[in-house]
mmCIF file of N, CA, C and O in Angstrom:
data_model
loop_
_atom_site.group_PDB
_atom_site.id
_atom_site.type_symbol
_atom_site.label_atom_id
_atom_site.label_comp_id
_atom_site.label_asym_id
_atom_site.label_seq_id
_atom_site.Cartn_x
_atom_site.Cartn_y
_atom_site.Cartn_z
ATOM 1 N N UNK A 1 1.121 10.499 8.074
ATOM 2 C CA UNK A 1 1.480 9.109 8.045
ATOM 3 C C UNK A 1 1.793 8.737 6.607
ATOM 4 O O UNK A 1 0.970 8.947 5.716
ATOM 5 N N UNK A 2 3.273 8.049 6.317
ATOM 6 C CA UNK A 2 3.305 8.117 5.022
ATOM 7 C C UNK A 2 4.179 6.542 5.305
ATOM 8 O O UNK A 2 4.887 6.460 6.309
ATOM 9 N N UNK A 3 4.075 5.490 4.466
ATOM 10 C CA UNK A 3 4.544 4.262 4.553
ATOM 11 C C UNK A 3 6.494 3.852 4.128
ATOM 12 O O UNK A 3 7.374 2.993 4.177
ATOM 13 N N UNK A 4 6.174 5.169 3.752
ATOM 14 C CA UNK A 4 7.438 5.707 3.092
ATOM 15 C C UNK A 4 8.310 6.108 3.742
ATOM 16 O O UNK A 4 7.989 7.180 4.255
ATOM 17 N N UNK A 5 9.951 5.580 4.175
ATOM 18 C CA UNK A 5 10.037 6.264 5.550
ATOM 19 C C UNK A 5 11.198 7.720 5.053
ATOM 20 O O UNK A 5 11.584 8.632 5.785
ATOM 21 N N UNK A 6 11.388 7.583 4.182
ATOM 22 C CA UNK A 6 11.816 9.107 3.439
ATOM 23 C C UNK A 6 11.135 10.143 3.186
ATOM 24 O O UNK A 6 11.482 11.304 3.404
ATOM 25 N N UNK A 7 9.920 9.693 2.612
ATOM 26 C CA UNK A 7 8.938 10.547 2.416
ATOM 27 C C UNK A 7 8.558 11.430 4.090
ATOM 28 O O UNK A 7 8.696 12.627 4.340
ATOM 29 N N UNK A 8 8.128 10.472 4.878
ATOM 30 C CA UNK A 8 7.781 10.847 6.248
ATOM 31 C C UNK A 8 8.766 11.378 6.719
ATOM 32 O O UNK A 8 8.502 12.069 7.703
ATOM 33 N N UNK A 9 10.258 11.338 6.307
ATOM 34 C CA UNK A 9 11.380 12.180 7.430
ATOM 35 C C UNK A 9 11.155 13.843 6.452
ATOM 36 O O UNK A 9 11.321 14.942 6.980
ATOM 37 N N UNK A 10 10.779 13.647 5.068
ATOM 38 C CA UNK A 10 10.814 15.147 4.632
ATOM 39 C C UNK A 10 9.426 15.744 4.888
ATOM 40 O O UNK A 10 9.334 16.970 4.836
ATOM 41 N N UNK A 11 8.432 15.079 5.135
ATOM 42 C CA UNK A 11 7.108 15.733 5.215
ATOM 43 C C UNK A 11 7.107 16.342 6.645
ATOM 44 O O UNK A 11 6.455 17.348 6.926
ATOM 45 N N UNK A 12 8.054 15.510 7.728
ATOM 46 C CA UNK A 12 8.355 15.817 8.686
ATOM 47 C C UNK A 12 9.047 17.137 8.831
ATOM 48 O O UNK A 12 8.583 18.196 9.253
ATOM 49 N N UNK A 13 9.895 16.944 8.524
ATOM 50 C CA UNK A 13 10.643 18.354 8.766
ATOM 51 C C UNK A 13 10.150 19.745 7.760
ATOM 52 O O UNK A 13 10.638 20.865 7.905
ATOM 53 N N UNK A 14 9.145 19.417 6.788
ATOM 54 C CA UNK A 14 7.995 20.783 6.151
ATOM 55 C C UNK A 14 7.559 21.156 7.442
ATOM 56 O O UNK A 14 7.792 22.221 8.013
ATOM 57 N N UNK A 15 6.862 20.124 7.886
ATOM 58 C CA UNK A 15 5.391 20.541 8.762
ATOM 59 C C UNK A 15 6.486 21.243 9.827
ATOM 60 O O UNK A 15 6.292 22.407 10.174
ATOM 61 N N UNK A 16 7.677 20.471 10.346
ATOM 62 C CA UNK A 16 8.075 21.633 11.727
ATOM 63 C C UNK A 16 8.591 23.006 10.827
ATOM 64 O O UNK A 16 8.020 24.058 11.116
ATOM 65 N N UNK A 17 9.182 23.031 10.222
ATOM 66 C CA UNK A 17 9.498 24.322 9.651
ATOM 67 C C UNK A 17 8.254 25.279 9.680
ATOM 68 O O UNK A 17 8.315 26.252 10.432
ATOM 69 N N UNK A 18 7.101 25.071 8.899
ATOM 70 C CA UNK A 18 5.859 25.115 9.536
ATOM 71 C C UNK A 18 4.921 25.592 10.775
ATOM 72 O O UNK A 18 3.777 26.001 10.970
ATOM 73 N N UNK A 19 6.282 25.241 11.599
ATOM 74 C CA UNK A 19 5.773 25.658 13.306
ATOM 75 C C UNK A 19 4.371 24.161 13.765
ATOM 76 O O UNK A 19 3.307 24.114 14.383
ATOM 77 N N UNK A 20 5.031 23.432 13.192
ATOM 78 C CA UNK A 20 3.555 22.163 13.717
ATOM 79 C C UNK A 20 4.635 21.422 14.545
ATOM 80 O O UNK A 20 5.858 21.344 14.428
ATOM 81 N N UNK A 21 3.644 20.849 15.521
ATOM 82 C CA UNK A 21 4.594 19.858 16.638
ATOM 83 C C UNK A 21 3.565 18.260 15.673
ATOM 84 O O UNK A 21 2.430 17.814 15.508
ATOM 85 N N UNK A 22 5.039 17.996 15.313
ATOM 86 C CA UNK A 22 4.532 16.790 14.558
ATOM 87 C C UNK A 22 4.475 15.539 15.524
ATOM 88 O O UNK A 22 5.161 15.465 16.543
ATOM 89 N N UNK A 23 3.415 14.370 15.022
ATOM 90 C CA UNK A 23 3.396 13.017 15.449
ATOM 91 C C UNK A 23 3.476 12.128 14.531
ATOM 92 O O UNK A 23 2.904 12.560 13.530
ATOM 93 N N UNK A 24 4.020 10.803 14.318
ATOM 94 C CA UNK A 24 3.382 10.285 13.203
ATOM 95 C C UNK A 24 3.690 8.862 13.729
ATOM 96 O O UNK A 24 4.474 8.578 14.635
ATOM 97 N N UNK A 25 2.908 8.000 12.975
ATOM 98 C CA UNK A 25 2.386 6.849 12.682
ATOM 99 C C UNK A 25 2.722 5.709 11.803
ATOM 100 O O UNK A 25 3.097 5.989 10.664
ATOM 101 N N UNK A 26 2.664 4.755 12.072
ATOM 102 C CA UNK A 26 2.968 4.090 10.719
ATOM 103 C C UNK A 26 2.319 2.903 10.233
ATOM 104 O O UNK A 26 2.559 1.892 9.573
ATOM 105 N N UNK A 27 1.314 3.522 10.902
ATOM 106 C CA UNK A 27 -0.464 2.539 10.162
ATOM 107 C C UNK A 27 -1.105 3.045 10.815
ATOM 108 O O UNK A 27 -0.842 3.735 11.801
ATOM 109 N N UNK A 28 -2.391 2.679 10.194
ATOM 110 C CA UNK A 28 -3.465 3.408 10.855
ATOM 111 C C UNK A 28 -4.042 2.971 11.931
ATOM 112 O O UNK A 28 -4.863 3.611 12.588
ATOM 113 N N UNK A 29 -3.761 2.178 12.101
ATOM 114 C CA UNK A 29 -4.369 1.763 13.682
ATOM 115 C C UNK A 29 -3.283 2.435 14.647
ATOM 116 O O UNK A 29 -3.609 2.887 15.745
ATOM 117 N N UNK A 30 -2.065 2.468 14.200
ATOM 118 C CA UNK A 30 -1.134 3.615 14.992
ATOM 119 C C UNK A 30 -1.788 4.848 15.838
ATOM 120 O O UNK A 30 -1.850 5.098 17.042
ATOM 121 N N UNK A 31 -2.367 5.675 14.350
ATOM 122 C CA UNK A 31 -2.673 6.973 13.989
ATOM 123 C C UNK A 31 -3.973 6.996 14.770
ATOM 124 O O UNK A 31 -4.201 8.000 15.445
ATOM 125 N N UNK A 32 -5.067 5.759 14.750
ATOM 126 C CA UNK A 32 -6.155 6.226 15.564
ATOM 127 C C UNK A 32 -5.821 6.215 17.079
ATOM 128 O O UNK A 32 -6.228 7.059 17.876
ATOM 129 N N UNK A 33 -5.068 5.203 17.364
ATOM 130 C CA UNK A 33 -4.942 5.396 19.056
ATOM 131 C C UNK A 33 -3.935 6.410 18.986
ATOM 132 O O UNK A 33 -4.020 6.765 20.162
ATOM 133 N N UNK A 34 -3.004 7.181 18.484
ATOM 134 C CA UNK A 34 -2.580 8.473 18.746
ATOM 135 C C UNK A 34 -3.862 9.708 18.487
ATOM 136 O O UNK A 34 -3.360 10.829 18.411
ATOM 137 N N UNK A 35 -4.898 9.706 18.388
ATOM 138 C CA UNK A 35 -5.621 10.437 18.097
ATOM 139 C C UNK A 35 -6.433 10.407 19.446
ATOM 140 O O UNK A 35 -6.961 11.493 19.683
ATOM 141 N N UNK A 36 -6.647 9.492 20.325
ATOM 142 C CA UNK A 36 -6.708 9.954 21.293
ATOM 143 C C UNK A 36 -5.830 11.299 22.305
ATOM 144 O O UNK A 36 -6.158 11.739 23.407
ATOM 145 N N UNK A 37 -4.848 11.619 21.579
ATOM 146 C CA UNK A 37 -4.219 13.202 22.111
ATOM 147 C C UNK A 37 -4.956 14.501 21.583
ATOM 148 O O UNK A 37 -5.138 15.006 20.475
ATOM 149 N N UNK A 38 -5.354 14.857 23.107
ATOM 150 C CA UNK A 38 -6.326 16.098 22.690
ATOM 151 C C UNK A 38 -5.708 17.207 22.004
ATOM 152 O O UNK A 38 -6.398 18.189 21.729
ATOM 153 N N UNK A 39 -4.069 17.144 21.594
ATOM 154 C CA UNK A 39 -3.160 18.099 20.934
ATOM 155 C C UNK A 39 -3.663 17.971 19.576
ATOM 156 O O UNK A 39 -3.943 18.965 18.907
ATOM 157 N N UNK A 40 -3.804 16.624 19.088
ATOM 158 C CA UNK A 40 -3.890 16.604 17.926
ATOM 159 C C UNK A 40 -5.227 17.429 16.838
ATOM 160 O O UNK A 40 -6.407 17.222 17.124
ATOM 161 N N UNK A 41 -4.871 18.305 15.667
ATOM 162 C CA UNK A 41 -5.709 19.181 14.984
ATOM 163 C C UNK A 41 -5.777 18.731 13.799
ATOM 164 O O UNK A 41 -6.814 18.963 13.177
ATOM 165 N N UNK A 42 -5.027 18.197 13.347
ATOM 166 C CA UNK A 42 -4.989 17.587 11.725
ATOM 167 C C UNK A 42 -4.330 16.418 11.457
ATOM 168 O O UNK A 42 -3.240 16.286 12.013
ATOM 169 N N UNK A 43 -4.717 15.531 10.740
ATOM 170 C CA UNK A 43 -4.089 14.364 10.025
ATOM 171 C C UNK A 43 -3.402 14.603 8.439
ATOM 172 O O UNK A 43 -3.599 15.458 7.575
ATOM 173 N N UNK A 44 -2.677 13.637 8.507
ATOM 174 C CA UNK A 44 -2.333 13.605 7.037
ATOM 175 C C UNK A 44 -1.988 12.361 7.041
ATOM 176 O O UNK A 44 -1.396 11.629 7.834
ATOM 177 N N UNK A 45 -2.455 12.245 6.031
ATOM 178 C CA UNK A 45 -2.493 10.523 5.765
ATOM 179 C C UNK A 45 -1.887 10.119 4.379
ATOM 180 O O UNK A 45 -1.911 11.084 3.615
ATOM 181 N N UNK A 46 -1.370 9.030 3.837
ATOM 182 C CA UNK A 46 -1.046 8.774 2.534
ATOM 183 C C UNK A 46 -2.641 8.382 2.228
ATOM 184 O O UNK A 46 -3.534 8.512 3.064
ATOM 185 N N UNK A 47 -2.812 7.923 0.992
ATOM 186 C CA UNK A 47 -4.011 7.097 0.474
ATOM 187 C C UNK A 47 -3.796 6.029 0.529
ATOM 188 O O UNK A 47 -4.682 5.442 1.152
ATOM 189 N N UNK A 48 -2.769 5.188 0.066
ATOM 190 C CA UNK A 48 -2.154 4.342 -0.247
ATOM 191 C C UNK A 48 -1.359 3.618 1.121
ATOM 192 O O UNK A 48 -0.133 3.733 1.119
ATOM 193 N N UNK A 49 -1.846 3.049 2.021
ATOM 194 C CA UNK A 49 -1.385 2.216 3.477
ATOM 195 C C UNK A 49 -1.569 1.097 3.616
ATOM 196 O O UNK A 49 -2.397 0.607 2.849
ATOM 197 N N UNK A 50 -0.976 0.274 4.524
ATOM 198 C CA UNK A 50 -1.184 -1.164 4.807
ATOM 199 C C UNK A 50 -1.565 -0.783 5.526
ATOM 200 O O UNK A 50 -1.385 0.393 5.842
ATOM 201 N N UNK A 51 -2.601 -1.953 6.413
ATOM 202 C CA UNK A 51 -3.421 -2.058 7.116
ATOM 203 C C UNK A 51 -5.013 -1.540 7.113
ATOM 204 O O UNK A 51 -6.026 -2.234 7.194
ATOM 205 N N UNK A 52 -4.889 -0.058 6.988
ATOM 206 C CA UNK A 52 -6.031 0.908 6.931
ATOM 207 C C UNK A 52 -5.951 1.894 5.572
ATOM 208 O O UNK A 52 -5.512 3.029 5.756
ATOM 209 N N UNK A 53 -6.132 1.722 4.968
ATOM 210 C CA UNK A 53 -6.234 2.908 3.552
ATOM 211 C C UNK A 53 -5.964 4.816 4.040
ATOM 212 O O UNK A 53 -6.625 5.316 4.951
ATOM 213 N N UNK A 54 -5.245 5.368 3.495
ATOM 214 C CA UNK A 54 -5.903 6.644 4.007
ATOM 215 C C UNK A 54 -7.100 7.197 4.001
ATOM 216 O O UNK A 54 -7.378 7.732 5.074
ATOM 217 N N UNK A 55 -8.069 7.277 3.023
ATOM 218 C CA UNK A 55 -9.552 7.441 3.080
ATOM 219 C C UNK A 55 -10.027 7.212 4.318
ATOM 220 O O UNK A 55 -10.451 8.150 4.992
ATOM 221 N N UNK A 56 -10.020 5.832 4.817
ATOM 222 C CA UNK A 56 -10.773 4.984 5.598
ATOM 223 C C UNK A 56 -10.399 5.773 6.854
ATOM 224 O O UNK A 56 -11.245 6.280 7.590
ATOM 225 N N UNK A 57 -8.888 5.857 7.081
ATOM 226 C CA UNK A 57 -8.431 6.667 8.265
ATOM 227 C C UNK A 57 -8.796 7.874 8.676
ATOM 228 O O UNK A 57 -8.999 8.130 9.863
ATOM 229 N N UNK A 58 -8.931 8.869 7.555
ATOM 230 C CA UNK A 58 -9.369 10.158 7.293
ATOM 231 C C UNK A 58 -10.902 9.803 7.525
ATOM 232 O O UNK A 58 -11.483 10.831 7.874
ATOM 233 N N UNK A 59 -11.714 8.778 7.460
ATOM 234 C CA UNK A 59 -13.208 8.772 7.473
ATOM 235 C C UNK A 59 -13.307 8.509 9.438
ATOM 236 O O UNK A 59 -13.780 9.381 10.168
ATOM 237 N N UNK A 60 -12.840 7.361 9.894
ATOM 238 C CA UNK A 60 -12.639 7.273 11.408
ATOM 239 C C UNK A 60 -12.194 8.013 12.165
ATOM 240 O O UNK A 60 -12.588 8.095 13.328
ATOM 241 N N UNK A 61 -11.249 8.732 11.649
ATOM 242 C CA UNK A 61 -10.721 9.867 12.558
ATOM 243 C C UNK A 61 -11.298 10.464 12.793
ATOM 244 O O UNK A 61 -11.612 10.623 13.973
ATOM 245 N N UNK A 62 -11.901 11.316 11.601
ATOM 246 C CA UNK A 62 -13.424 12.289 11.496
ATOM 247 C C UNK A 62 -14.579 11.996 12.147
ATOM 248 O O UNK A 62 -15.257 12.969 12.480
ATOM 249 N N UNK A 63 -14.992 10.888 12.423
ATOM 250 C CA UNK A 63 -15.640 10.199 13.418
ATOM 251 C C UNK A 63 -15.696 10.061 14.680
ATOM 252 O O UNK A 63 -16.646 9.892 15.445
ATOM 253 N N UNK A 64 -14.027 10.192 14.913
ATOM 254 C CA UNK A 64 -13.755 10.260 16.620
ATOM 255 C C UNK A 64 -13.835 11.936 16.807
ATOM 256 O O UNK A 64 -14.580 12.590 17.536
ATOM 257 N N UNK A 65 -13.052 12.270 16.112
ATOM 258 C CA UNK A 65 -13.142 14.133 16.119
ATOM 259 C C UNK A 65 -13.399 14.860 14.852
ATOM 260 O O UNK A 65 -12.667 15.121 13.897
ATOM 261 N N UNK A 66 -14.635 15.114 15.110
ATOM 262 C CA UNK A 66 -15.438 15.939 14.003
ATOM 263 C C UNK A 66 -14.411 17.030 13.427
ATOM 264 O O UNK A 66 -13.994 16.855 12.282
ATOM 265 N N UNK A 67 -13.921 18.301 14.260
ATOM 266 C CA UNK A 67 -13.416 19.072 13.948
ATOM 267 C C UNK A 67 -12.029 18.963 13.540
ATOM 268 O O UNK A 67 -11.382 19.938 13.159
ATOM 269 N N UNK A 68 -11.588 17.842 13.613
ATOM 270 C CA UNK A 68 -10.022 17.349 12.764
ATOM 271 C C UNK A 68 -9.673 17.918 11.349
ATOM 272 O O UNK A 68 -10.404 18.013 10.362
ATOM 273 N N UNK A 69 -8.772 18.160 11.461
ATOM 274 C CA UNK A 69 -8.679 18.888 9.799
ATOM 275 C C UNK A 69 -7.948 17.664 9.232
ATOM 276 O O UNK A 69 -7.454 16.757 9.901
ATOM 277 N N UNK A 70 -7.953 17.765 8.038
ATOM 278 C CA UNK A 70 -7.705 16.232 7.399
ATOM 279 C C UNK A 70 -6.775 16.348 5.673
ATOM 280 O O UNK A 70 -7.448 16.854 4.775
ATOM 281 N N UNK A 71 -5.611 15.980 5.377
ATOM 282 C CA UNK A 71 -4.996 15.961 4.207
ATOM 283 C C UNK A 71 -4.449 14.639 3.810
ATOM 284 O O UNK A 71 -3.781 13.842 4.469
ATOM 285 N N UNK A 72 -4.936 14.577 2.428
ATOM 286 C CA UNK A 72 -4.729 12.803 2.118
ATOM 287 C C UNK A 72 -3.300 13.831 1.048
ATOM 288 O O UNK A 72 -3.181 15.036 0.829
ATOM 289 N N UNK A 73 -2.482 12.658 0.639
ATOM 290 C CA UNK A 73 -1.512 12.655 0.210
ATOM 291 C C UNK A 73 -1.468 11.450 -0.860
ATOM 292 O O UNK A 73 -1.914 10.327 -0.625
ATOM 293 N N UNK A 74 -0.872 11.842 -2.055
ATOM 294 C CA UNK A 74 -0.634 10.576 -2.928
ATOM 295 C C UNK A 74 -0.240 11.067 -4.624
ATOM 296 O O UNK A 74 -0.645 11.969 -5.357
ATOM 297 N N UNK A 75 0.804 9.902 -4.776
ATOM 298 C CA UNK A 75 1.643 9.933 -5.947
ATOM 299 C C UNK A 75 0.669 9.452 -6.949
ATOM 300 O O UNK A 75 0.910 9.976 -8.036
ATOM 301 N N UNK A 76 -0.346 8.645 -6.987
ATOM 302 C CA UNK A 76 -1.085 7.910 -7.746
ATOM 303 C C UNK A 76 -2.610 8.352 -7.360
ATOM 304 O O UNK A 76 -2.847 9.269 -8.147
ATOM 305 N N UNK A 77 -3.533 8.195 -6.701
ATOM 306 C CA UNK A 77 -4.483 8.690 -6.857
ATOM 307 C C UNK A 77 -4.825 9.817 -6.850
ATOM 308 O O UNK A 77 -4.012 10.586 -6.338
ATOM 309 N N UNK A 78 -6.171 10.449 -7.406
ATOM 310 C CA UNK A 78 -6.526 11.756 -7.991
ATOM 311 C C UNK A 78 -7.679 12.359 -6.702
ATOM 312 O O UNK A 78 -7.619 13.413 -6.069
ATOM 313 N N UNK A 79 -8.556 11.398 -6.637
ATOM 314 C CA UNK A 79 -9.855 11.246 -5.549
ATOM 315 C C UNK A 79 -9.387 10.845 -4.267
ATOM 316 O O UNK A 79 -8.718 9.844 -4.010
ATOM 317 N N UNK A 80 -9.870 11.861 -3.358
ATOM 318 C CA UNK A 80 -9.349 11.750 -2.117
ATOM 319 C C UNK A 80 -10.960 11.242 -1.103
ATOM 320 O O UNK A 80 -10.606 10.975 0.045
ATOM 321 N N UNK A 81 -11.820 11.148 -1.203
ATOM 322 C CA UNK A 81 -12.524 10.591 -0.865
ATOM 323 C C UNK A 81 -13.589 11.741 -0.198
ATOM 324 O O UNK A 81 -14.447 11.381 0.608
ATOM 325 N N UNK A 82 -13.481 12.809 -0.512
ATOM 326 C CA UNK A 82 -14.237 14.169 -0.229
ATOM 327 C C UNK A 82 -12.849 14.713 0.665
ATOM 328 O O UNK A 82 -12.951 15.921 0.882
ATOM 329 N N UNK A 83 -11.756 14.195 1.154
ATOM 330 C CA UNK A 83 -11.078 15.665 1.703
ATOM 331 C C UNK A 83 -9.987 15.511 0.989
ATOM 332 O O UNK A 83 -9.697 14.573 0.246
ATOM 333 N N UNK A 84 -9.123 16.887 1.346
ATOM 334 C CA UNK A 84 -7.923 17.410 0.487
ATOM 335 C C UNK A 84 -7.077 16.503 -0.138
ATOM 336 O O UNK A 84 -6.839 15.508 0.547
ATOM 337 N N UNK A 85 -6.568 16.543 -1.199
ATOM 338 C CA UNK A 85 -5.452 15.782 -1.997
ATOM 339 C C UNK A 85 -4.540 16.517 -2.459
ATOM 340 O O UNK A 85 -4.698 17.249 -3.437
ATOM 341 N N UNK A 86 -3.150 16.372 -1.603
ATOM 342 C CA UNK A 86 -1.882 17.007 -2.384
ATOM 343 C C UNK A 86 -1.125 15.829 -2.933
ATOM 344 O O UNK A 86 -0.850 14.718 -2.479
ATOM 345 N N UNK A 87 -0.868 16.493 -4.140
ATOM 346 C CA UNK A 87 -0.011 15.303 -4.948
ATOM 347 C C UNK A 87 1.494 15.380 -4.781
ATOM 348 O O UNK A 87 2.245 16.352 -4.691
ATOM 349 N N UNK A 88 1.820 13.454 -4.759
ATOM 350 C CA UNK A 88 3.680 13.558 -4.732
ATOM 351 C C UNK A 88 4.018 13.801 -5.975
ATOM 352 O O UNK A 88 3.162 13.678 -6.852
ATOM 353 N N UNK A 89 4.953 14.079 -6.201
ATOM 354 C CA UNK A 89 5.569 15.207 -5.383
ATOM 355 C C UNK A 89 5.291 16.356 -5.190
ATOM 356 O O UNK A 89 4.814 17.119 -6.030
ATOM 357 N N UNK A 90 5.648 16.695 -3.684
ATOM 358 C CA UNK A 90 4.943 18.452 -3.729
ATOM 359 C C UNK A 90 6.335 19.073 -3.116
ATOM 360 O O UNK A 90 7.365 18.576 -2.662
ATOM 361 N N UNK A 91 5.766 20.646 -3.367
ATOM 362 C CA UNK A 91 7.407 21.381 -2.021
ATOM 363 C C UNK A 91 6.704 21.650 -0.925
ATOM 364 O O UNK A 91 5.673 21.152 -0.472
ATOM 365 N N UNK A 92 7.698 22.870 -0.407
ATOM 366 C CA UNK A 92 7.342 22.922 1.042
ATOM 367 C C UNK A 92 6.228 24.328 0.509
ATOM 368 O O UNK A 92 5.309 24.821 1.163
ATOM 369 N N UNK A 93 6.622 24.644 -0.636
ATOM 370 C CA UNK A 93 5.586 25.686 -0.839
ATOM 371 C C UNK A 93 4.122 25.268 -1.396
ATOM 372 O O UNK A 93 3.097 25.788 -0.955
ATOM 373 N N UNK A 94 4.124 24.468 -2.214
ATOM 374 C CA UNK A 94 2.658 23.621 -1.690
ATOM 375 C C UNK A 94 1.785 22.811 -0.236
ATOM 376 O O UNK A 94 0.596 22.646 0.040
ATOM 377 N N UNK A 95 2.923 22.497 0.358
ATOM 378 C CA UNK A 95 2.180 21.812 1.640
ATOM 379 C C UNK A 95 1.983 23.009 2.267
ATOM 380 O O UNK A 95 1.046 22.884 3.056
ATOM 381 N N UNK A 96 2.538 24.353 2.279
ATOM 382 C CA UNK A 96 2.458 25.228 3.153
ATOM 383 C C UNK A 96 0.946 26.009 2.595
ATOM 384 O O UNK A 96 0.091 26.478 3.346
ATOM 385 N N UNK A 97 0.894 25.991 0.819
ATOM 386 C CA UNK A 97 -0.338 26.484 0.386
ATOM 387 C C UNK A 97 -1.576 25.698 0.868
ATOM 388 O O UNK A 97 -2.615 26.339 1.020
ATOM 389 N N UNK A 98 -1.571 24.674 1.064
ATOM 390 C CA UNK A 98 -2.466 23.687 1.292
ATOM 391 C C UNK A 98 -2.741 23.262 2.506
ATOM 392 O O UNK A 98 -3.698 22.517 2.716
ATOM 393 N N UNK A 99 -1.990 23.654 3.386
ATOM 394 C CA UNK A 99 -2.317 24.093 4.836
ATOM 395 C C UNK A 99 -2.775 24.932 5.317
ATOM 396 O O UNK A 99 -3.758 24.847 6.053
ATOM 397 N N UNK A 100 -2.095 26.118 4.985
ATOM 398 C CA UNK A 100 -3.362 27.562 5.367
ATOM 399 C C UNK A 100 -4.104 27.857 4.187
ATOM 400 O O UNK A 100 -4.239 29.080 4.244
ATOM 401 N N UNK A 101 -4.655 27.457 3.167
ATOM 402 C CA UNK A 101 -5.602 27.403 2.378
ATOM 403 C C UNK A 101 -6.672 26.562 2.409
ATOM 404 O O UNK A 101 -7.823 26.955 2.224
ATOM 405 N N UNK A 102 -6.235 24.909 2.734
ATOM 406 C CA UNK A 102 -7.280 24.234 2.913
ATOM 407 C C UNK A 102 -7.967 23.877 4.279
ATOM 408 O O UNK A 102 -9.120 24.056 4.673
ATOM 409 N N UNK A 103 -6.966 23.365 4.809
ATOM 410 C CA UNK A 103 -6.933 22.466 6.481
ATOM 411 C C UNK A 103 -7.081 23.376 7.422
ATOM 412 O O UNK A 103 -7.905 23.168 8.312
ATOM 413 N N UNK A 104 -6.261 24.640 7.408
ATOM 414 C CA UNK A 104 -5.848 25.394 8.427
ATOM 415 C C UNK A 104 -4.197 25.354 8.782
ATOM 416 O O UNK A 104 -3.378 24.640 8.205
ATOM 417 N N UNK A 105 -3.961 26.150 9.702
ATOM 418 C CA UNK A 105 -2.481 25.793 9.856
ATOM 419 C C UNK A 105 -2.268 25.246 10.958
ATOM 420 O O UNK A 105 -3.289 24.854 11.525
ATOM 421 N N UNK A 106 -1.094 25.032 11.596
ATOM 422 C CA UNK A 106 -0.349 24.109 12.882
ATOM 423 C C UNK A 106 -0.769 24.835 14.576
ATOM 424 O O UNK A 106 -0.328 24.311 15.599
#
């Protein structure tokens, strides 16, 4: 989920290259009632959202499903709130390091 709607069409097309069947959102209250899909394995969230913060999202989600894998994203903050932080800008060869290194993969 990125507020950004450029950002989200290229993060989009990483993750399918990727082999991930992407969903996305465009707030977090979006993102939690799509999280009711038992498909879903990982989030990625900006930090930086209207409505719901990414932290906060990444903290509820984790709440509804423990085993969710979870990646915050952001041009400006450093602290991701205890889970992963890839910084903007990244390539597809960082989101790809930071997927099967941190989160897991698709």
């Amino acid at each position: 989920m990125d507020d950004d709607e450029d950002v989200l069409d290229v993060m989009t097309s990483m993750l399918e290259d990727l082999g991930c069947e992407v969903l996305y959102a465009r707030s977090g209250t979006e993102a939690l009632h799509l999280l009711k899909n038992d498909r879903i394995d990982i989030i990625i969230t900006d930090i930086n959202m209207p409505d719901i913060d990414g932290v906060e999202l990444a903290r509820r989600a984790k709440q509804q499903k423990p085993d969710l894998g979870v990646l915050v994203v952001s041009g400006r903050e450093t602290a991701g709130g205890g889970f992963p932080v890839l910084r903007k800008p990244f390539t597809h060869a960082d989101l790809e390091h930071t997927m099967t290194g941190t989160i897991g993969s698709c």
